[in-house]
One Martini backbone bead per residue (centre of mass of N, CA, C, O) as a GRO file, in nm:
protein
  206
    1UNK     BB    1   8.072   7.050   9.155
    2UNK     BB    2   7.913   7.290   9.151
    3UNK     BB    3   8.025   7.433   9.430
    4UNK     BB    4   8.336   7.422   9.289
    5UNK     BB    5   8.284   7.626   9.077
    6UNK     BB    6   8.194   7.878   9.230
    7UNK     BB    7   8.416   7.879   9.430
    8UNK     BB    8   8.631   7.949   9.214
    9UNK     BB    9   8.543   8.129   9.091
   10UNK     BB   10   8.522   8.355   9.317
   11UNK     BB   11   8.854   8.311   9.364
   12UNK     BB   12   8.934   8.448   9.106
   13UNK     BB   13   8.798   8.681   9.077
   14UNK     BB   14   8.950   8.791   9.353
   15UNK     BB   15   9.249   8.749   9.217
   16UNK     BB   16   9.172   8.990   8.980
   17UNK     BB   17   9.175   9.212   9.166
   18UNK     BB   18   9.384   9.224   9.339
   19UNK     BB   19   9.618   9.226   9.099
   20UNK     BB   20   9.518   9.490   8.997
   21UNK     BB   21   9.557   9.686   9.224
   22UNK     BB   22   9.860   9.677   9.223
   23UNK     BB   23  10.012   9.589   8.975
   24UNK     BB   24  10.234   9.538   8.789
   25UNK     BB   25  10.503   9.606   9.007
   26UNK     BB   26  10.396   9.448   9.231
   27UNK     BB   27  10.305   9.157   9.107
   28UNK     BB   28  10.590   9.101   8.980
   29UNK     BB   29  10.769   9.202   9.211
   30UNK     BB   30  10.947   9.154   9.526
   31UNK     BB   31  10.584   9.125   9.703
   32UNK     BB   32  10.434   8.945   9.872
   33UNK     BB   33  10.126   8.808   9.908
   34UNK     BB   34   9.931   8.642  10.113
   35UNK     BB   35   9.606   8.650  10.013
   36UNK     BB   36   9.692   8.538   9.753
   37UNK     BB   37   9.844   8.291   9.832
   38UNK     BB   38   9.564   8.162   9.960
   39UNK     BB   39   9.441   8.169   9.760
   40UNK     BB   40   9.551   7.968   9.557
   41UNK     BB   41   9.597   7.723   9.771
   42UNK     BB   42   9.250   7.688   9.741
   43UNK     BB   43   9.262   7.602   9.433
   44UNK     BB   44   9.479   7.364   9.433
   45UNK     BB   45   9.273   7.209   9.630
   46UNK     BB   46   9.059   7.276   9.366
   47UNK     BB   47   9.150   7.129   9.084
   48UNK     BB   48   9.008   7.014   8.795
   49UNK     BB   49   9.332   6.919   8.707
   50UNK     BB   50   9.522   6.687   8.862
   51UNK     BB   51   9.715   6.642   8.527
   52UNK     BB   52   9.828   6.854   8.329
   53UNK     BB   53  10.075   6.677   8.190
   54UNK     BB   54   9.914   6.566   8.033
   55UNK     BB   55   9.803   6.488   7.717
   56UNK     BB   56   9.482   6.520   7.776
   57UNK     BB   57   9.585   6.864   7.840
   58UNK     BB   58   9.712   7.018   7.646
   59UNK     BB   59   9.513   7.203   7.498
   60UNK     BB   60   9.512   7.377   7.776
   61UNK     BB   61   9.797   7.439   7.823
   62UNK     BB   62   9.862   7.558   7.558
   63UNK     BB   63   9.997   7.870   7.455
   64UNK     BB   64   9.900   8.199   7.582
   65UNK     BB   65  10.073   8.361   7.886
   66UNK     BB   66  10.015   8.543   8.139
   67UNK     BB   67  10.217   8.711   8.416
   68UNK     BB   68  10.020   8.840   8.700
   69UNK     BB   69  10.227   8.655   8.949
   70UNK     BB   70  10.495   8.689   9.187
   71UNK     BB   71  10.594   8.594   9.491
   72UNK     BB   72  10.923   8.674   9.404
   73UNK     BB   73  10.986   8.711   9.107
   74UNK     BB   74  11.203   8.731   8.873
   75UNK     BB   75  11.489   8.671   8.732
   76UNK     BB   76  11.439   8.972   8.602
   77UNK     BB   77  11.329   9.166   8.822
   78UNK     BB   78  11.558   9.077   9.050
   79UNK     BB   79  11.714   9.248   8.867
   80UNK     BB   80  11.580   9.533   8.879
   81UNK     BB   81  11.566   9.571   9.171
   82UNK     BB   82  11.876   9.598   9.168
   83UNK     BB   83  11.846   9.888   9.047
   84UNK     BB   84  11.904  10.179   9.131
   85UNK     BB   85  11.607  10.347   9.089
   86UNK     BB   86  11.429  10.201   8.872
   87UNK     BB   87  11.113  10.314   8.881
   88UNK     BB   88  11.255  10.557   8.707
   89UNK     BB   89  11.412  10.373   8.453
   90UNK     BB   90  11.221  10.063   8.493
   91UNK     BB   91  10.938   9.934   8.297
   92UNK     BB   92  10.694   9.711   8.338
   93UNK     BB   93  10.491   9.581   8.129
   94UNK     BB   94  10.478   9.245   8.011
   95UNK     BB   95  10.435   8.896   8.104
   96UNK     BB   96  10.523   8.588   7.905
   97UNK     BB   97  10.383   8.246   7.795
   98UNK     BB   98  10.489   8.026   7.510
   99UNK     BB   99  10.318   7.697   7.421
  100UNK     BB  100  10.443   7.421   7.276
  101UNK     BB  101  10.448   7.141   7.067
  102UNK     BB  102  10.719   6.929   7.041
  103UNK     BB  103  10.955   6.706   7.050
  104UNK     BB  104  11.032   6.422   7.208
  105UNK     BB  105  10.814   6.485   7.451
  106UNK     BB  106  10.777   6.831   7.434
  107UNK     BB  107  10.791   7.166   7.540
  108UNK     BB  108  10.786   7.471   7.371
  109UNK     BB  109  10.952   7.759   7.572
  110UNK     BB  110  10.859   8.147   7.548
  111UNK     BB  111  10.982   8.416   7.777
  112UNK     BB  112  10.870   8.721   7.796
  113UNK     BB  113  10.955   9.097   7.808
  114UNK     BB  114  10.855   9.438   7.863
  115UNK     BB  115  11.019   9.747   7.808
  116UNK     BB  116  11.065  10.061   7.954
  117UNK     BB  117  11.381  10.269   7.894
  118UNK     BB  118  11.298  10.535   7.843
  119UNK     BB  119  11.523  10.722   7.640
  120UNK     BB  120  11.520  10.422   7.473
  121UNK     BB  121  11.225  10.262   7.519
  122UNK     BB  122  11.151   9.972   7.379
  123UNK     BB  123  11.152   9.669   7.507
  124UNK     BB  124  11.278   9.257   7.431
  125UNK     BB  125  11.272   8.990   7.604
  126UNK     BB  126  11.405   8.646   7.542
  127UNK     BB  127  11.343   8.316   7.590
  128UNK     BB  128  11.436   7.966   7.491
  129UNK     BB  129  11.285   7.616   7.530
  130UNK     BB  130  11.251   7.337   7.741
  131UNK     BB  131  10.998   7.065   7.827
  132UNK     BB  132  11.054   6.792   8.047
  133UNK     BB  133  10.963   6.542   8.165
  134UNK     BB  134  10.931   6.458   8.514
  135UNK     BB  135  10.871   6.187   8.701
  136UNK     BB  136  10.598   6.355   8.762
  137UNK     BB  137  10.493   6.391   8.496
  138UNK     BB  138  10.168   6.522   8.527
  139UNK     BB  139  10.338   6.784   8.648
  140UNK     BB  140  10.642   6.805   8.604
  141UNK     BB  141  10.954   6.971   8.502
  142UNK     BB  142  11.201   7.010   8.291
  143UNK     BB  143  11.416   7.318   8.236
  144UNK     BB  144  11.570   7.468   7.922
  145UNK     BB  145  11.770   7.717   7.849
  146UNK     BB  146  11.924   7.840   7.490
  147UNK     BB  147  11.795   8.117   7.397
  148UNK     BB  148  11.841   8.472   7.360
  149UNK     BB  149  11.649   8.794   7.314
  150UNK     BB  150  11.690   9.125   7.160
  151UNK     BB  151  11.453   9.395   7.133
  152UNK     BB  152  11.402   9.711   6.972
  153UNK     BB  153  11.016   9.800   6.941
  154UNK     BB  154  11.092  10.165   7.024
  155UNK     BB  155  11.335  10.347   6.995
  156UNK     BB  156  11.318  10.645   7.220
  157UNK     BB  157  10.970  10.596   7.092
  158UNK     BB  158  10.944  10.540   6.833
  159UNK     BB  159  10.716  10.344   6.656
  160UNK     BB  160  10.852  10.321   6.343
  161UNK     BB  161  11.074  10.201   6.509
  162UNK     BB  162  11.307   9.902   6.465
  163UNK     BB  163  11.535   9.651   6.574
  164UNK     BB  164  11.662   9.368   6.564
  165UNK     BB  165  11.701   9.105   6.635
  166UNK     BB  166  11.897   8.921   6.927
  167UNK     BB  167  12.074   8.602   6.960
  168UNK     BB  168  12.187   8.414   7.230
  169UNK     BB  169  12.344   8.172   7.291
  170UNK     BB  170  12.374   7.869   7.490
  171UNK     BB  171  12.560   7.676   7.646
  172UNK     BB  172  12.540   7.380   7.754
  173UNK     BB  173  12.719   7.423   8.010
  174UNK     BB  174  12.474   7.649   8.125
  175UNK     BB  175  12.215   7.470   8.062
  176UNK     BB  176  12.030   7.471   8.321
  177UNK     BB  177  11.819   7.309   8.514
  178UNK     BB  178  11.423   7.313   8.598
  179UNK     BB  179  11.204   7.289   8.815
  180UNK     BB  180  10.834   7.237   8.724
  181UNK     BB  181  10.520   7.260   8.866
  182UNK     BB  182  10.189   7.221   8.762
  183UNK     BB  183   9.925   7.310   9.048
  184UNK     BB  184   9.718   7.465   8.808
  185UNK     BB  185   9.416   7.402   8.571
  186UNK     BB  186   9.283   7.603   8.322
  187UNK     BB  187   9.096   7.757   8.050
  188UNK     BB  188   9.238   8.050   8.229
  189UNK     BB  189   9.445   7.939   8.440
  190UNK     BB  190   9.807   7.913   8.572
  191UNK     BB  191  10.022   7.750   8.775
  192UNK     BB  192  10.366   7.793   8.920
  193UNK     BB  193  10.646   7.588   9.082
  194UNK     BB  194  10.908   7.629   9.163
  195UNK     BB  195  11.147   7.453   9.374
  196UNK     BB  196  11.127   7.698   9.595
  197UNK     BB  197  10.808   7.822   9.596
  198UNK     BB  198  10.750   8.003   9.345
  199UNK     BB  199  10.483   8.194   9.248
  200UNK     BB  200  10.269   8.139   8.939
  201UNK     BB  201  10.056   8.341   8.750
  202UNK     BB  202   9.822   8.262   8.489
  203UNK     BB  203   9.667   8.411   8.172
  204UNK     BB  204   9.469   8.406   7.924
  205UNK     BB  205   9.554   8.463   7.595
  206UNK     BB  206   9.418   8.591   7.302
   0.00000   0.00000   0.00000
């Protein structure tokens, strides 16, 4: 155990090191890297949870979550990758995820993401849904978001001005499941693989 505890860590620095050279756009937009991909891959290898969505590890599981690699990006950046010279017009801050105890054995999950909009100034978008166990519940979860919010929290860049947040709701006919499965947890770190296996990785924010 001692041996795996080592090794863990040290693929982890190894991990948060690579990571951080990338930068935020390389590491959040569409940029697989194999390095880091295959870093991950071996840390799954020896999880020391290997029941993430046990309710005995919700304390573990739950709190508030930067993402600080997409192996394929996400549905927001994959998005703003398509917006032709993007680098020049849309820089993203950071992306996170928050996780609370829901009721019906439900646990609600809010994506948010920080944009600088260049002359429009500081944007945030979030959404809003639930994870419901699914199949393999200790590992597995169905995910559906149900509202949608943008808010301008710097707009023009001026930091003393504020725009109410906006939400939208999503009707039901539109909210999608997605198949979520939590493929490593620790007190610092959790991956998450969506249904086609993209890679997300995930740090503990204070």
């Amino acid at each position: 155990m001692v041996g795996d505890d080592a090794t863990r860590f040290a693929l982890k620095t190894e991990l948060w090191e690579r990571v951080e050279a990338l930068g935020v756009h390389r590491s959040l937009f569409p940029s697989s890297e194999e390095t880091i991909n295959k870093i991950v891959d071996q840390l799954e290898s020896m999880n020391p949870i290997p029941y993430p969505l046990s309710t005995n590890h919700l304390s573990t599981l739950l709190g508030h979550w930067q993402l600080v690699y997409a192996s394929r990006g996400t549905i927001v950046t994959r998005t703003v990758a398509s917006i032709p010279d993007f680098w020049g017009s849309i820089k993203i801050k950071q992306v996170w995820q928050q996780l609370e105890r829901g009721g019906d054995e439900s646990i609600s999950a809010s994506n948010g993401a920080l944009f600088d909009l260049s002359l429009l100034g500081e944007w945030q978008i979030q959404a809003n849904g639930v994870w419901r166990w699914s199949g393999d519940r200790e590992k597995a979860a169905k995910v559906k978001f149900g509202t949608f919010s943008m808010q301008a929290t710097k707009p023009f860049g001026i930091s003393l001005w504020s725009f109410p947040k906006i939400k939208i709701p999503v009707l039901e006919f539109f909210q999608n499941e997605a198949l979520w499965i939590t493929s490593y947890l620790d007190e610092e770190m959790r991956v998450g693989r969506g249904a086609t296996g993209n890679l997300f990785v995930f740090r503990r924010r204070e």
